[in-house]
Amino acid sequence: IFRTNEIQAAFILSSFVTFFLGLLILLTFRLIWRSIKKWQNIKGTGILLELLLTKSIGDRHLKSLHFQGAFRNRIEMLLSAQTFVGQVLVILVFVLSIGSLIIYFINSSDPVGSCSSYEDKTIPIDLTFNMFFSFYFGLRFVAADDKIKFWVEMNSIVDIFTIPPTFISYYLKSNWLGLRFLRALRLLELPQILQILQAIRTSNAVKFSKLLSIVLSTWFTAAGFIHLVENSGDPWLKGRNSQNISYFESIYLVMATTSTVGFGDVVAKTSLGRTFIMFFTLGSLILFANYVPEMVELFANKRKYTSSYEVVKGKKFIVVCGNITVDSVTAFLRNFLRHKSGQINIEIVFLGEVPPSLELETIFKCNMAFTTFISGSALKWDDLRRVAVESAEACLIIANPLCSDSQAEDTSNIMRVLSIKNYYPNTRVIIQILQSHNKVFLPKIPSWNWNTGDNIICFAELKLGFIAQGCLVPGLCTFLTSLFVEQNKKVSPKQPWQKYFINGLKNKILTQRLSDDFAGMSFPEVSRLCFVKLGLMLIAIEHKSIFHGYCGLVLNPPAQVRLRRNTLGFFIAESTKEVIRASFYCATCHSGIFTPELIGKCSCKAKIHRHFPGNCTLYLVKFFKKCLDGLTIRHLGFVTPVPQMFSANSPFSLLRTFLYETEQDSDQLDSSGMFHWCKAIPLDSVILKRMDKSKHEFRNHVVACVFGDATSTLMGLRNFVMPLRASNYTRPELKDIVFIGSLDYLKREWLFLQNFPRIYILPGSALFPEDLRAANIEECCMCAVLSSSSKASSNPALVDTETIMATLNIGSLRISCSAQTPEESQYSRFSEKTKCRRIPILTELKNPSNIHYIEQLSGLDETVSGTNLHLSTSFSTGAVFSGNFLDSLLATAFYNYHVLELLQMLVTGGISSQLEQHLDKSTCGLTHSCTSVMPGRTRCKLGLLSLNETILSDIQPRNTFGQVFCGSLDNFGILCLGLYRMIDEEENKFVITRPANDFKLLTSDLVFCAIPFSTSYYKLDTSSQSLYEMINMVPASEKPTNISHSSTVDPVNWTTTQPLTTSVHYLGPKTISVSDSKQAVWTQSKYGKEKMKEITEENSSASSKPNSGLLIFSTSP
C-alpha cells in the first residue's frame, strides 16, 4: 500500500510540478522582460543604437528576426487549419486524442494503479500518442502571443496533466489511470472537425454538434473523476474507504445524477466523491434543463423544417418568403384566404430563414390544411430547389414596414428577387418595396416581365398617394381605403350614420369580363345599363391604346370610346356573385327583366351583338386627335360628325386653335404628360421665413408636417407631391404645398421635388404653433401630418408619438368664423351654431391601435367601442390614415393584378405598371417634354360636388342616389361613386361608399365623382363657392402665391355642362348676367384676335351677379 501511494504521488506530482513550475518560469520571464523594457525607456537607446550601427551585428539580428517571424507565421497558418497540412494536423490530433481516450476506457477495467506487463501493448501506443501531443503542444507554445494565457488554457491543462504521467508510467513500468480521463475534453473540438470535413453545413447542425460535444465531454470527464476517487479512496484515510467501481458504473452514476433520478444502487462512498456529486448535481440541473431539450428540439426541427416540399401534380401552390413573422403571416393569411373563402385550392409554402416560434407554429397548425413551413433562404438555390420554386404559381416576398432600416430591407428583398429569377427566370414574383426609388432596380432584371404578372407593391408610393388624394378631396382617402379593407368583425352600430358607413365597407373593387352584347356601346351607356338593370356600378374598363401600344385602364372613359368584345370591367360591388351578371347579360333574353337577381346565364345561342366593326378605332382616333389638340368634347346624343365640328367654316375651329395656343403657353408637363413640370428651382428661393409671413399669404393650400433629421431615412415626399401635380388638373387648380419640418431633412428631399411648381419649405416643427401660423394654416384646405421614419422602439405605441402630438397641437387651434373669406363663410351656413371651425387634418398612423389617442378630436361620442381603426369615427370622416391595410394588396395582386393597377392609377395620379416602362426615372422622374398637351392629360379626376352649388343642381329629380347617378352620367358624363354626408350640425362628415340606387339624399350631401377633364362642375354663380365644395378650384380673385418663380395661369377651360353646349371660362374680374336663355356672338378685337363675348337676353328683369372673375361663353344650336 505504501509503495502504491508513493507511485500515485509521483504521477500526480509530475503533472502539478510541470504546471506550476512552467507557470512560475513564464511569470518570472515576463517580469524580467518588463524590467528591461522599463530600464531601456529610462536610460535611452544608446547601447542599442551602437549595436545596430555595427553592420555585422545588425545584419545577423535582422536575419534572426526575419526567420523567427516567418517561422511563427508558418506555424500559425498550420494551426489555424487554413491549409491542407494544417487541416490534416488538427484532425490527426483529434483522432489521436479519441484513441488515447479509448485506451483509457480499456485500461479502466484494471485497478487504478497496477504494474504493467510487457505483453500490454497499450502503454507504448499511448506513449507514442503522447509524444505527438508533446510536439503539437510545442508548436502551439511557439505560436502563442501570450505565453501565460496559453499555459492556463483548457487544452494546455489537458496536455500538462496527461502527457507527463504517461512518460512516468513507461519509466516506472507501472500503469496508473490518474487524470487521463481529461482527454475527454478534446471532444469539445468535434464541431470544428466536422466543419473541416464538411460533414455539417447548416447552422442547426453546427449548434447540435456543439451541444452534443458539451454533454458527452462533461459526462466522460465527471465519470473519470468519480472512477478515480472511488477506487483510490480519500487520501487522508489512506484509501481505507475506497470501493471497486468500474468506469461504466461511474458513467451510470453520473447520468442518474444528471437526470435527477438517483436510483441508489450505485453511490459514492468517499468524501471527495460525495462532495463532487453535490456540486455536479447543481451543474447537471442547468445542463439537463437547457442543453438536452435544445438538442431534441434541434433534431426534431431538422427533420421537420429542413425537408423538401413534395409537389403534387394538379395541386397549385405559392411560395412566400421575406419577413416571416407572427404579424405578417397572420395578416397575409387573413387577406389571402378571404378571396376564396371555403374553396382554397392553393397551398402556401412559407420559406423562413429562422425556425418558427411557438406562436407561429400554432398559426401553421391551425391552418395546416393549406400551409407548410420550410426553413431556408431565398438567397440559396438549394433552398429554392427544396420548395420547388420552378413549379410554384408565384413567389411572394413580404417586407417589414416597421423595420428601422428600410433601405436595407428593400435591398435584401431585391436580392431575393434576383436570386429567384436567376434560379428560374419564368417564376412570377410579387414583391413589397418600402421606398419608391428602389423600384427602378427590379425592371432592370433581364427576366422581369410585367406581362406575366410580375408586380411591385410600393408602400411609400401608395401610402403617400392615399394621403395626397385626401388633401385634394376631403374624405377621398377614406373612400379609396374602404374599397380594400376587409371587415370581418361583426359590430352593432349605435347611430344611423354608423350603419351607413359600415354597409359601405362591404363594397370592394371587383373585375369581370363584360358580355359581348355591350360591344359597340359607349361607356356611359354601359355604365348606366349596369347600374339600372344589373344593380352594378361600372367605373372603369381596360382599353388598348393605339398610341403607345400597351393595354391600360381608363376611369370613366368618354362616349367616344366604344367597348370591344371581351372587355374587362371594374366594378364597385359586394361580391363576385353580383358582378358576374355583367358577363351573363343578353340583350335578347334579359331585355324585359328588371330584377338584377334574376339575370343569369341564358341558353341563347344566336345573340344579336351591338357591335359595329371599325367604330371603336374610328371613335378612338377622333377622341385622341381632339386630345392632342388640347380639346375634348363630350357629345352625348350629338349627331353632327366630328370632322364637321372642326371644319374651317365652323366656329369650333377657331376655338380649338385658341384653346390649344393658350394651354400650350401656360402648362408645362413632363415627358409622360402625366404631371406638371417646371425648370429646376433653387432651394434657397422656396425657403420661407417665419418673420416674413406678410409676404406669403397662402390660401386654399396644403400644409404637410414632416418629421425627420439629417440622418433619417427619406420617406419619398415626391410620391406625396406627384398626385397633387397631376396634369389632369390645370395650373389654376393646383394648390400650393408648404412643407414644415427640419431643413436638413428637406434639403435631401428637394433633389426629387425641384421640378414641381409651387412648393415651399418652412423650416420649423409642427409641434410649435408659431411655425404653423407662419404657414397660414388657418387658411389651408388640408393639413397632412406625415409619420416619421421608423425608429427602434420597444413599445409599439411610441412609433406615432410625434404625429399624435402634432395632431393634438393642430387640433387645438380654432379659427373664428368672422375671419373667414366669403368662400369659407358660405360653408358656415351648415354650422350656424358654431362660432369657430377646426383646421382640417389628415394624420398618418403607423400603429393603427394608436387611434384612440386622437379619436377625441372628432368631437363625437358616438364611436363604435372596442373596434379597430377602420371602424373609428376619425377614419369614417377622413381624418386619419394607416398603411397597415397595404399588406392585403399582396393577395390582391396575386389573384387579380388588374385591381392593383387600378389602385395605383387612382392614387398615384395616373402612373401604372405599363406606363412605368415608358418613363425615365433615372434622376427625379421628371423631364420636360416639347409637347405640353398629351392624351394622358385628359383622364378623369376625382372630385367632390355639392348637390346645390354645382351643375348637379340642374338634375331633376335628384331625390335618390340613382337619379343623380343617371342624370350626371347622361347630361355631363360625370360618374358618381359615393357620398360625403354630414354627421351632425358640426363640420364632421362621413363617407358612404356606393350607396344603393334608392338611397335618399339630403341637400347637404356632397358626391364623390369621376369628373372628365373637360367638364366644369360649378354653376355660373360662383360667388357662393365653398372651400370644401369647390374642390381643386381656386377663386379667380386669388392669384397663385409665388415667391421664387412665376407660374402662368391657364385662362381657358373647355367645359360641357349641358348637351349641345360648350363653355369657356376666363379667369378675370367680370360681372355677368344670368338667365335661362343665352346666345353667343363673335366679336373682333382691336388687336386683330378673335374674342368671345356673351350677350344675355332675359325674359324677365335682368339681375347681375359678380362671378369672382369668371367669363363664360356658351354656344347653343
Short mmCIF file of N, CA and C in Angstrom, two decimals, residues 995-1063:
data_model
loop_
_atom_site.label_atom_id
_atom_site.label_comp_id
_atom_site.label_asym_id
_atom_site.label_seq_id
_atom_site.Cartn_x
_atom_site.Cartn_y
_atom_site.Cartn_z
N PRO A 995 -73.62 54.01 -52.43
CA PRO A 995 -74.97 53.91 -51.87
C PRO A 995 -75.90 53.11 -52.80
N ALA A 996 -76.97 52.63 -52.24
CA ALA A 996 -77.96 51.89 -53.04
C ALA A 996 -78.65 52.83 -54.02
N ASN A 997 -79.26 52.24 -55.03
CA ASN A 997 -79.91 53.06 -56.05
C ASN A 997 -81.02 53.92 -55.47
N ASP A 998 -81.75 53.41 -54.51
CA ASP A 998 -82.86 54.15 -53.92
C ASP A 998 -82.47 54.88 -52.64
N PHE A 999 -81.18 55.11 -52.43
CA PHE A 999 -80.72 55.78 -51.21
C PHE A 999 -81.16 57.24 -51.24
N LYS A 1000 -81.83 57.67 -50.20
CA LYS A 1000 -82.36 59.03 -50.13
C LYS A 1000 -81.23 60.02 -49.88
N LEU A 1001 -81.27 61.13 -50.60
CA LEU A 1001 -80.24 62.15 -50.49
C LEU A 1001 -80.72 63.31 -49.65
N LEU A 1002 -79.75 64.00 -49.05
CA LEU A 1002 -80.01 65.23 -48.31
C LEU A 1002 -79.43 66.40 -49.09
N THR A 1003 -79.96 67.57 -48.85
CA THR A 1003 -79.49 68.74 -49.59
C THR A 1003 -78.05 69.09 -49.26
N SER A 1004 -77.57 68.68 -48.11
CA SER A 1004 -76.20 68.99 -47.71
C SER A 1004 -75.20 67.93 -48.15
N ASP A 1005 -75.65 66.89 -48.84
CA ASP A 1005 -74.74 65.82 -49.26
C ASP A 1005 -73.77 66.31 -50.33
N LEU A 1006 -72.56 65.82 -50.24
CA LEU A 1006 -71.56 66.01 -51.28
C LEU A 1006 -71.33 64.66 -51.95
N VAL A 1007 -71.05 64.68 -53.24
CA VAL A 1007 -70.98 63.46 -54.04
C VAL A 1007 -69.56 63.27 -54.54
N PHE A 1008 -68.98 62.09 -54.26
CA PHE A 1008 -67.69 61.72 -54.85
C PHE A 1008 -67.93 61.37 -56.31
N CYS A 1009 -67.17 62.00 -57.21
CA CYS A 1009 -67.41 61.84 -58.64
C CYS A 1009 -66.10 61.65 -59.38
N ALA A 1010 -66.18 60.97 -60.52
CA ALA A 1010 -65.11 60.91 -61.50
C ALA A 1010 -65.47 61.89 -62.60
N ILE A 1011 -64.78 63.03 -62.63
CA ILE A 1011 -65.17 64.15 -63.48
C ILE A 1011 -64.26 64.19 -64.69
N PRO A 1012 -64.82 64.27 -65.89
CA PRO A 1012 -63.98 64.39 -67.09
C PRO A 1012 -63.12 65.65 -67.03
N PHE A 1013 -61.99 65.58 -67.68
CA PHE A 1013 -61.06 66.70 -67.66
C PHE A 1013 -61.68 67.97 -68.23
N SER A 1014 -62.55 67.84 -69.20
CA SER A 1014 -63.09 68.99 -69.92
C SER A 1014 -64.33 69.57 -69.28
N THR A 1015 -64.78 69.02 -68.17
CA THR A 1015 -66.05 69.43 -67.60
C THR A 1015 -65.84 70.39 -66.44
N SER A 1016 -66.50 71.54 -66.50
CA SER A 1016 -66.53 72.46 -65.38
C SER A 1016 -67.75 72.13 -64.54
N TYR A 1017 -67.52 71.88 -63.28
CA TYR A 1017 -68.58 71.30 -62.47
C TYR A 1017 -69.21 72.27 -61.51
N TYR A 1018 -69.01 73.58 -61.70
CA TYR A 1018 -69.67 74.53 -60.82
C TYR A 1018 -70.62 75.38 -61.62
N LYS A 1019 -71.57 75.95 -60.95
CA LYS A 1019 -72.59 76.76 -61.61
C LYS A 1019 -72.03 78.14 -61.94
N LEU A 1020 -72.85 78.90 -62.68
CA LEU A 1020 -72.41 80.22 -63.08
C LEU A 1020 -72.20 81.14 -61.90
N ASP A 1021 -73.04 81.01 -60.89
CA ASP A 1021 -72.93 81.84 -59.70
C ASP A 1021 -71.90 81.24 -58.77
N THR A 1022 -70.68 81.70 -58.92
CA THR A 1022 -69.59 81.14 -58.13
C THR A 1022 -69.24 82.00 -56.94
N SER A 1023 -69.99 83.04 -56.70
CA SER A 1023 -69.70 83.86 -55.53
C SER A 1023 -69.99 83.14 -54.25
N SER A 1024 -70.76 82.08 -54.34
CA SER A 1024 -71.10 81.31 -53.15
C SER A 1024 -70.33 80.01 -53.05
N GLN A 1025 -69.19 79.98 -53.73
CA GLN A 1025 -68.40 78.75 -53.68
C GLN A 1025 -67.83 78.55 -52.29
N SER A 1026 -67.80 77.32 -51.90
CA SER A 1026 -67.25 76.96 -50.60
C SER A 1026 -65.90 76.30 -50.77
N LEU A 1027 -65.09 76.49 -49.81
CA LEU A 1027 -63.76 75.89 -49.86
C LEU A 1027 -63.83 74.38 -49.94
N TYR A 1028 -64.85 73.81 -49.35
CA TYR A 1028 -64.96 72.34 -49.32
C TYR A 1028 -65.81 71.82 -50.46
N GLU A 1029 -66.67 72.69 -51.00
CA GLU A 1029 -67.49 72.23 -52.11
C GLU A 1029 -66.80 72.44 -53.45
N MET A 1030 -65.94 73.43 -53.52
CA MET A 1030 -65.22 73.71 -54.74
C MET A 1030 -63.84 73.06 -54.66
N ILE A 1031 -63.84 71.79 -54.69
CA ILE A 1031 -62.59 71.07 -54.56
C ILE A 1031 -61.71 71.32 -55.78
N ASN A 1032 -60.43 71.63 -55.54
CA ASN A 1032 -59.43 71.85 -56.58
C ASN A 1032 -59.69 73.08 -57.43
N MET A 1033 -60.56 73.97 -57.01
CA MET A 1033 -60.82 75.18 -57.76
C MET A 1033 -60.32 76.39 -56.99
N VAL A 1034 -59.52 77.24 -57.63
CA VAL A 1034 -59.01 78.45 -57.00
C VAL A 1034 -59.90 79.61 -57.40
N PRO A 1035 -60.46 80.37 -56.48
CA PRO A 1035 -61.26 81.54 -56.85
C PRO A 1035 -60.45 82.48 -57.71
N ALA A 1036 -61.13 83.09 -58.68
CA ALA A 1036 -60.43 83.90 -59.65
C ALA A 1036 -59.86 85.17 -59.07
N SER A 1037 -60.41 85.62 -57.97
CA SER A 1037 -59.89 86.82 -57.35
C SER A 1037 -58.54 86.59 -56.71
N GLU A 1038 -58.21 85.32 -56.48
CA GLU A 1038 -56.91 84.97 -55.89
C GLU A 1038 -55.92 84.70 -56.99
N LYS A 1039 -54.72 85.10 -56.76
CA LYS A 1039 -53.64 84.78 -57.67
C LYS A 1039 -52.69 83.82 -56.99
N PRO A 1040 -52.18 82.86 -57.71
CA PRO A 1040 -51.31 81.88 -57.08
C PRO A 1040 -50.12 82.55 -56.39
N THR A 1041 -49.90 82.13 -55.16
CA THR A 1041 -48.78 82.69 -54.41
C THR A 1041 -47.47 82.14 -54.97
N ASN A 1042 -46.57 83.02 -55.23
CA ASN A 1042 -45.28 82.60 -55.77
C ASN A 1042 -44.20 83.52 -55.24
N ILE A 1043 -43.19 82.94 -54.71
CA ILE A 1043 -42.12 83.74 -54.13
C ILE A 1043 -40.90 83.75 -55.04
N SER A 1044 -40.57 82.59 -55.55
CA SER A 1044 -39.32 82.48 -56.29
C SER A 1044 -39.50 82.37 -57.79
N HIS A 1045 -40.65 81.95 -58.23
CA HIS A 1045 -40.83 81.74 -59.66
C HIS A 1045 -42.29 82.03 -59.99
N SER A 1046 -42.52 82.39 -61.20
CA SER A 1046 -43.88 82.71 -61.65
C SER A 1046 -44.44 81.55 -62.40
N SER A 1047 -45.67 81.21 -62.11
CA SER A 1047 -46.36 80.13 -62.81
C SER A 1047 -47.49 80.74 -63.61
N THR A 1048 -47.51 80.47 -64.88
CA THR A 1048 -48.53 81.03 -65.77
C THR A 1048 -49.86 80.36 -65.52
N VAL A 1049 -50.89 81.15 -65.42
CA VAL A 1049 -52.22 80.65 -65.14
C VAL A 1049 -52.91 80.33 -66.45
N ASP A 1050 -53.47 79.17 -66.53
CA ASP A 1050 -54.22 78.77 -67.72
C ASP A 1050 -55.58 79.43 -67.69
N PRO A 1051 -55.85 80.39 -68.60
CA PRO A 1051 -57.11 81.13 -68.52
C PRO A 1051 -58.27 80.43 -69.17
N VAL A 1052 -58.05 79.29 -69.80
CA VAL A 1052 -59.12 78.68 -70.57
C VAL A 1052 -59.35 77.26 -70.10
N ASN A 1053 -60.59 76.92 -69.85
CA ASN A 1053 -61.01 75.55 -69.56
C ASN A 1053 -62.15 75.20 -70.48
N TRP A 1054 -62.02 74.09 -71.18
CA TRP A 1054 -63.12 73.64 -72.03
C TRP A 1054 -64.14 72.90 -71.17
N THR A 1055 -65.36 73.27 -71.21
CA THR A 1055 -66.38 72.63 -70.39
C THR A 1055 -67.58 72.27 -71.23
N THR A 1056 -68.28 71.26 -70.76
CA THR A 1056 -69.55 70.87 -71.33
C THR A 1056 -70.50 70.63 -70.19
N THR A 1057 -71.27 71.61 -69.85
CA THR A 1057 -72.17 71.49 -68.71
C THR A 1057 -73.53 70.93 -69.10
N GLN A 1058 -73.90 71.06 -70.35
CA GLN A 1058 -75.16 70.50 -70.82
C GLN A 1058 -74.94 69.95 -72.21
N PRO A 1059 -75.76 69.05 -72.68
CA PRO A 1059 -75.63 68.59 -74.05
C PRO A 1059 -75.78 69.74 -75.02
N LEU A 1060 -75.01 69.69 -76.10
CA LEU A 1060 -75.03 70.68 -77.16
C LEU A 1060 -74.55 72.04 -76.69
N THR A 1061 -73.83 72.11 -75.59
CA THR A 1061 -73.39 73.39 -75.05
C THR A 1061 -71.90 73.34 -74.79
N THR A 1062 -71.21 74.39 -75.20
CA THR A 1062 -69.78 74.50 -74.97
C THR A 1062 -69.51 75.78 -74.21
N SER A 1063 -68.73 75.70 -73.14
CA SER A 1063 -68.47 76.87 -72.31
C SER A 1063 -66.99 77.09 -72.17
#
